[in-house]
XYZ file of N, CA and C in Angstrom:
492
model
N 6.409 1.271 8.494
C 6.767 0.296 7.475
C 7.836 -0.656 7.996
N 8.695 -0.183 8.918
C 9.772 -1.046 9.392
C 9.254 -2.200 10.234
N 7.993 -2.139 10.690
C 7.430 -3.244 11.460
C 6.781 -4.291 10.556
N 6.627 -3.991 9.277
C 5.995 -4.923 8.340
C 6.963 -6.033 7.940
N 6.390 -7.114 7.455
C 7.182 -8.213 6.920
C 7.377 -7.947 5.431
N 8.624 -8.024 4.964
C 8.949 -7.818 3.547
C 9.662 -9.074 3.063
N 9.117 -9.701 2.030
C 9.682 -10.947 1.522
C 9.983 -10.809 0.037
N 11.230 -11.106 -0.336
C 11.656 -11.124 -1.737
C 12.019 -12.558 -2.099
N 11.538 -13.064 -3.241
C 11.954 -14.367 -3.712
C 11.972 -14.388 -5.228
N 12.589 -15.433 -5.771
C 12.685 -15.578 -7.226
C 11.386 -16.170 -7.739
N 10.749 -15.468 -8.646
C 9.511 -15.957 -9.251
C 9.854 -16.976 -10.330
N 9.225 -18.130 -10.278
C 9.398 -19.136 -11.322
C 10.642 -19.992 -11.202
N 11.351 -19.935 -10.084
C 12.534 -20.785 -9.890
C 12.072 -22.071 -9.208
N 12.278 -23.235 -9.842
C 11.850 -24.486 -9.208
C 12.714 -24.794 -7.981
N 12.150 -25.505 -6.996
C 12.930 -25.850 -5.806
C 14.096 -26.778 -6.149
N 15.151 -26.707 -5.339
C 16.335 -27.547 -5.510
C 16.012 -28.946 -4.978
N 16.090 -29.997 -5.826
C 15.761 -31.345 -5.348
C 16.698 -31.819 -4.239
N 17.912 -31.273 -4.181
C 18.852 -31.653 -3.133
C 18.573 -30.969 -1.802
N 17.706 -29.971 -1.801
C 17.369 -29.231 -0.577
C 15.857 -29.331 -0.367
N 15.408 -30.215 0.549
C 13.969 -30.439 0.716
C 13.171 -29.206 1.150
N 13.811 -28.239 1.775
C 13.077 -27.042 2.210
C 13.327 -25.851 1.282
N 13.920 -26.100 0.112
C 14.273 -24.985 -0.780
C 13.056 -24.222 -1.278
N 11.886 -24.871 -1.345
C 10.705 -24.139 -1.806
C 10.263 -23.105 -0.779
N 10.779 -23.189 0.431
C 10.460 -22.219 1.481
C 11.582 -21.214 1.692
N 12.554 -21.187 0.793
C 13.675 -20.265 0.946
C 13.444 -19.017 0.107
N 14.000 -17.925 0.585
C 13.769 -16.628 -0.033
C 15.081 -15.983 -0.440
N 14.992 -15.011 -1.335
C 16.153 -14.198 -1.680
C 16.471 -13.310 -0.482
N 15.420 -12.757 0.129
C 15.601 -11.943 1.338
C 14.275 -11.876 2.087
N 14.352 -11.972 3.410
C 13.155 -11.823 4.237
C 13.481 -10.906 5.408
N 12.565 -9.970 5.654
C 12.684 -9.034 6.772
C 11.425 -9.206 7.611
N 11.612 -9.499 8.906
C 10.464 -9.741 9.780
C 10.844 -9.354 11.209
N 9.907 -8.743 11.918
C 10.121 -8.356 13.321
C 11.384 -7.511 13.498
N 11.568 -6.533 12.612
C 12.680 -5.581 12.661
C 14.048 -6.220 12.394
N 14.085 -7.431 11.839
C 15.359 -8.112 11.582
C 15.322 -8.821 10.230
N 16.516 -8.981 9.641
C 16.662 -9.810 8.455
C 16.651 -11.264 8.917
N 15.975 -12.134 8.176
C 15.902 -13.559 8.518
C 16.880 -14.288 7.600
N 18.047 -14.599 8.126
C 19.115 -15.194 7.315
C 18.929 -16.693 7.096
N 18.328 -17.408 8.057
C 18.236 -18.864 7.931
C 17.214 -19.310 6.879
N 16.406 -18.394 6.370
C 15.437 -18.728 5.322
C 15.921 -18.276 3.942
N 17.143 -17.764 3.876
C 17.666 -17.214 2.622
C 18.222 -18.329 1.732
N 18.004 -18.196 0.418
C 18.606 -19.126 -0.541
C 20.126 -19.005 -0.425
N 20.809 -20.137 -0.471
C 22.265 -20.138 -0.281
C 22.988 -19.235 -1.271
N 22.524 -19.185 -2.503
C 23.220 -18.387 -3.516
C 23.126 -16.882 -3.246
N 22.250 -16.463 -2.334
C 22.117 -15.042 -2.000
C 22.682 -14.713 -0.614
N 23.221 -15.696 0.077
C 23.767 -15.479 1.421
C 24.859 -14.416 1.381
N 24.712 -13.397 2.225
C 25.696 -12.329 2.327
C 25.667 -11.329 1.180
N 24.721 -11.453 0.249
C 24.694 -10.560 -0.916
C 23.474 -9.656 -0.983
N 22.500 -9.818 -0.091
C 21.281 -8.997 -0.171
C 21.082 -8.181 1.101
N 20.554 -6.974 0.915
C 20.235 -6.104 2.054
C 19.009 -5.254 1.726
N 18.325 -4.840 2.778
C 17.259 -3.839 2.687
C 17.732 -2.644 3.488
N 17.447 -1.462 3.017
C 17.824 -0.236 3.719
C 16.846 -0.014 4.873
N 17.305 -0.232 6.106
C 16.420 -0.120 7.284
C 15.868 1.295 7.439
N 16.682 2.313 7.168
C 16.176 3.691 7.239
C 15.156 3.935 6.133
N 15.379 3.360 4.978
C 14.443 3.499 3.871
C 13.097 2.855 4.175
N 13.110 1.757 4.935
C 11.861 1.086 5.299
C 10.933 2.017 6.065
N 11.504 2.891 6.870
C 10.691 3.838 7.647
C 9.905 4.767 6.736
N 10.391 4.942 5.501
C 9.758 5.852 4.545
C 9.085 5.093 3.395
N 8.930 3.775 3.543
C 8.240 2.990 2.525
C 9.121 2.471 1.405
N 10.453 2.598 1.528
C 11.369 2.110 0.499
C 11.708 0.652 0.802
N 11.263 -0.257 -0.046
C 11.495 -1.687 0.175
C 12.493 -2.254 -0.834
N 13.328 -1.396 -1.389
C 14.282 -1.822 -2.412
C 15.225 -2.888 -1.880
N 15.431 -3.909 -2.688
C 16.369 -4.978 -2.373
C 17.684 -4.668 -3.078
N 18.774 -4.692 -2.326
C 20.091 -4.454 -2.922
C 20.814 -5.795 -3.001
N 21.237 -6.152 -4.211
C 22.005 -7.380 -4.425
C 23.416 -6.964 -4.806
N 24.397 -7.430 -4.049
C 25.798 -7.121 -4.361
C 26.424 -8.313 -5.083
N 27.558 -8.073 -5.726
C 28.258 -9.111 -6.488
C 27.288 -9.841 -7.421
N 26.601 -9.054 -8.247
C 25.571 -9.595 -9.137
C 26.182 -10.587 -10.119
N 25.490 -11.695 -10.308
C 25.924 -12.759 -11.215
C 24.925 -12.880 -12.363
N 25.354 -13.508 -13.446
C 24.433 -13.759 -14.556
C 23.234 -14.576 -14.090
N 23.459 -15.494 -13.156
C 22.367 -16.344 -12.664
C 21.331 -15.557 -11.857
N 21.661 -14.320 -11.478
C 20.699 -13.484 -10.744
C 19.633 -12.898 -11.669
N 19.883 -12.943 -12.970
C 18.923 -12.372 -13.917
C 17.604 -13.125 -13.837
N 16.518 -12.366 -13.900
C 15.191 -12.993 -13.905
C 14.183 -12.180 -13.120
N 13.060 -12.826 -12.854
C 11.962 -12.157 -12.155
C 12.070 -12.366 -10.648
N 11.816 -11.285 -9.929
C 11.807 -11.297 -8.469
C 10.444 -10.804 -8.005
N 9.941 -11.429 -6.978
C 8.632 -11.042 -6.440
C 8.823 -10.534 -5.018
N 8.138 -9.446 -4.709
C 8.167 -8.883 -3.363
C 6.743 -8.904 -2.816
N 6.612 -9.259 -1.545
C 5.303 -9.322 -0.905
C 5.373 -8.645 0.455
N 4.364 -7.814 0.734
C 4.198 -7.208 2.056
C 2.793 -7.601 2.516
N 2.667 -8.722 3.244
C 1.339 -9.242 3.596
C 0.483 -8.261 4.392
N 1.080 -7.505 5.292
C 0.306 -6.588 6.128
C -0.370 -5.494 5.303
N 0.189 -5.163 4.157
C -0.381 -4.124 3.295
C -1.137 -4.717 2.106
N -1.198 -6.031 2.026
C -1.830 -6.713 0.907
C -1.238 -6.203 -0.405
N 0.083 -6.047 -0.434
C 0.754 -5.498 -1.608
C 1.822 -6.453 -2.109
N 1.953 -6.504 -3.422
C 2.967 -7.354 -4.032
C 3.431 -6.714 -5.333
N 4.622 -7.117 -5.760
C 5.161 -6.614 -7.016
C 6.111 -7.649 -7.595
N 6.202 -7.659 -8.911
C 7.167 -8.515 -9.593
C 8.038 -7.599 -10.443
N 9.347 -7.752 -10.324
C 10.268 -6.982 -11.163
C 11.151 -7.949 -11.934
N 11.734 -7.453 -12.986
C 12.642 -8.260 -13.795
C 14.019 -7.627 -13.729
N 14.995 -8.388 -13.266
C 16.378 -7.931 -13.206
C 17.073 -8.363 -14.488
N 17.679 -7.404 -15.171
C 18.411 -7.679 -16.403
C 19.893 -7.495 -16.108
N 20.681 -8.542 -16.330
C 22.126 -8.485 -16.108
C 22.801 -8.486 -17.474
N 23.629 -7.474 -17.722
C 24.342 -7.365 -18.993
C 25.755 -7.910 -18.774
N 26.113 -9.033 -19.416
C 27.433 -9.630 -19.196
C 28.555 -8.805 -19.823
N 29.733 -8.899 -19.210
C 30.931 -8.228 -19.716
C 30.675 -6.770 -20.048
N 30.038 -6.071 -19.169
C 29.692 -4.678 -19.413
C 30.037 -3.856 -18.189
N 30.306 -2.585 -18.430
C 30.584 -1.662 -17.343
C 29.274 -1.121 -16.770
N 28.187 -1.296 -17.527
C 26.897 -0.776 -17.094
C 26.439 -1.459 -15.807
N 25.708 -0.706 -15.025
C 25.095 -1.250 -13.822
C 23.857 -2.033 -14.238
N 23.616 -3.207 -13.637
C 22.396 -3.945 -13.974
C 21.164 -3.082 -13.718
N 20.154 -3.286 -14.536
C 18.935 -2.494 -14.399
C 17.775 -3.395 -14.013
N 16.736 -2.771 -13.518
C 15.518 -3.520 -13.223
C 14.373 -2.904 -14.000
N 13.445 -3.735 -14.393
C 12.240 -3.276 -15.068
C 11.059 -3.746 -14.236
N 10.093 -2.876 -14.019
C 8.899 -3.298 -13.303
C 8.084 -4.174 -14.229
N 7.849 -5.401 -13.799
C 7.121 -6.367 -14.601
C 5.635 -6.313 -14.292
N 5.319 -6.263 -13.021
C 3.920 -6.204 -12.579
C 3.928 -5.670 -11.163
N 3.075 -4.721 -10.875
C 3.065 -4.209 -9.509
C 1.667 -3.858 -9.067
N 1.498 -3.926 -7.782
C 0.283 -3.452 -7.118
C 0.741 -2.619 -5.944
N 0.147 -1.486 -5.750
C 0.466 -0.483 -4.751
C 1.470 -0.958 -3.710
N 2.694 -0.467 -3.803
C 3.717 -0.823 -2.832
C 4.118 0.358 -1.978
N 3.839 1.560 -2.407
C 4.249 2.712 -1.619
C 3.256 2.957 -0.502
N 3.796 3.235 0.664
C 2.918 3.594 1.767
C 2.728 5.093 1.738
N 1.597 5.523 2.233
C 1.335 6.950 2.236
C 2.110 7.611 3.360
N 2.507 8.831 3.102
C 3.152 9.651 4.103
C 2.126 9.965 5.186
N 2.452 9.762 6.498
C 1.491 10.052 7.563
C 0.958 11.476 7.495
N 1.779 12.425 7.025
C 1.330 13.809 6.907
C 0.225 13.917 5.858
N 0.354 13.162 4.749
C -0.690 13.148 3.722
C -1.976 12.554 4.262
N -1.859 11.489 5.081
C -3.045 10.870 5.659
C -3.779 11.872 6.536
N -3.040 12.668 7.298
C -3.650 13.665 8.173
C -4.356 14.727 7.339
N -3.720 15.173 6.262
C -4.319 16.177 5.386
C -5.609 15.643 4.779
N -5.581 14.409 4.301
C -6.773 13.800 3.718
C -7.872 13.704 4.770
N -7.525 13.307 5.990
C -8.515 13.192 7.064
C -9.156 14.541 7.361
N -8.354 15.592 7.416
C -8.878 16.931 7.703
C -9.810 17.384 6.580
N -9.425 17.160 5.332
C -10.257 17.557 4.193
C -11.582 16.794 4.217
N -11.525 15.486 4.450
C -12.749 14.679 4.505
C -13.645 15.164 5.636
N -13.065 15.460 6.795
C -13.844 15.955 7.929
C -14.525 17.281 7.578
N -13.774 18.213 6.984
C -14.338 19.527 6.631
C -15.466 19.396 5.609
N -15.265 18.576 4.587
C -16.303 18.382 3.573
C -17.547 17.768 4.212
N -17.353 16.791 5.090
C -18.484 16.168 5.787
C -19.211 17.188 6.647
N -18.460 18.025 7.344
C -19.053 19.055 8.195
C -19.867 20.048 7.358
N -19.323 20.488 6.237
C -20.021 21.448 5.372
C -21.291 20.821 4.791
N -21.170 19.596 4.279
C -22.348 18.926 3.723
C -23.397 18.675 4.802
N -22.939 18.250 5.981
C -23.866 18.024 7.095
C -24.583 19.303 7.480
N -23.856 20.415 7.524
C -24.458 21.711 7.844
C -25.472 22.120 6.792
N -25.154 21.888 5.534
C -26.079 22.218 4.448
C -27.359 21.400 4.525
N -27.230 20.111 4.795
C -28.410 19.245 4.906
C -29.259 19.670 6.101
N -28.615 19.938 7.243
C -29.349 20.392 8.436
C -30.056 21.719 8.157
N -29.372 22.640 7.496
C -29.971 23.930 7.149
C -31.179 23.756 6.246
N -31.078 22.857 5.274
C -32.197 22.595 4.366
C -33.409 22.069 5.134
N -33.189 21.089 6.024
C -34.302 20.535 6.799
C -34.878 21.562 7.771
N -34.025 22.404 8.338
C -34.508 23.455 9.238
C -35.407 24.423 8.470
N -34.971 24.821 7.278
C -35.768 25.731 6.443
C -37.091 25.078 6.060
N -37.058 23.813 5.692
C -38.266 23.079 5.334
C -39.237 23.022 6.512
N -38.708 22.788 7.703
C -39.546 22.717 8.904
C -40.179 24.078 9.189
N -39.402 25.160 9.032
C -39.943 26.507 9.260
C -41.078 26.804 8.296
N -40.920 26.419 7.029
C -41.973 26.649 6.038
C -43.233 25.865 6.387
N -43.076 24.636 6.847
C -44.248 23.834 7.228
C -44.936 24.440 8.441
N -44.146 24.914 9.413
C -44.729 25.543 10.603
C -45.484 26.812 10.203
N -44.908 27.585 9.276
C -45.560 28.816 8.819
C -46.874 28.480 8.128
N -46.875 27.441 7.291
C -48.096 27.015 6.604
C -49.150 26.564 7.609
N -48.716 25.861 8.657
C -49.668 25.425 9.680
C -50.230 26.623 10.436
N -49.410 27.630 10.713
C -49.898 28.830 11.396
C -50.916 29.552 10.519
N -50.664 29.636 9.221
C -51.618 30.254 8.297
C -52.939 29.499 8.328
N -52.905 28.197 8.447
C -54.111 27.379 8.479
C -54.906 27.643 9.755
N -54.185 27.810 10.892
C -54.854 28.083 12.165
C -55.544 29.439 12.138
N -54.944 30.429 11.457
C -55.507 31.771 11.407
C -56.740 31.792 10.511
N -56.735 31.084 9.420
C -57.859 31.074 8.478
C -58.408 29.659 8.386
N -59.368 29.274 9.260
C -59.861 27.896 9.285
C -60.604 27.484 8.018
N -61.006 28.406 7.153
C -61.724 28.050 5.932
C -60.791 27.552 4.829
N -59.484 27.759 5.003
C -58.526 27.291 3.994
C -58.351 25.781 4.131
N -58.193 25.091 3.003
C -57.915 23.648 3.112
C -56.496 23.440 3.665
N -56.256 22.349 4.384
C -54.910 22.096 4.937
C -53.891 21.887 3.815
N -52.644 22.301 4.050
C -51.602 22.134 3.016
C -51.295 20.660 2.789
N -50.963 20.357 1.561
C -50.669 18.966 1.215
C -49.193 18.749 1.079
C-alpha cells in the first residue's frame, strides 16, 4: 500500500481565482513513497500527514492538525491503483473541548486485503477446484467404464442390439 498514490482533496471547494493552478491543488498527496508538498493547498501547508507505517497495513487516514472552522466539510480520498475512492465529512464543533469527528459520507472499498488472507483464499480456491476436478474426472472415468462394459457385453452376445 505504501507504493500506491493517495490523494486527499476538498470536495466541492471552488478554485481560488487568485491562484490559477488552485484547481490542481490538494489537501494532501502521497506519491512514490513521499508526501508531495508543492501540490498542497496553502491553507493545509504543514498541517496534514499520513501515517507511513499505517500505509503498509492499508491505513490511509489523513491527520489534520490545528483544525480550523474552515476545515469543516467534505473531503475526498482517491487511490487510483486500487480503483478506490471515499468521501468523508469533517464536522468541527466551535468553542468545544471535543475532538472534531468525521462521518463517512460515501465510500467504496478502501481497505486492502491482508496478504495472509489472500494466501488463505488462494489455498481454499485451489483445494475446492482440485476436489471438483477430481469428482468430474471420476464421474467421466466411471461413465467410460460402463460404456466399455456395455460394449464388451455386445461383443459376447452378437444377437443383442447395440446400446444407445
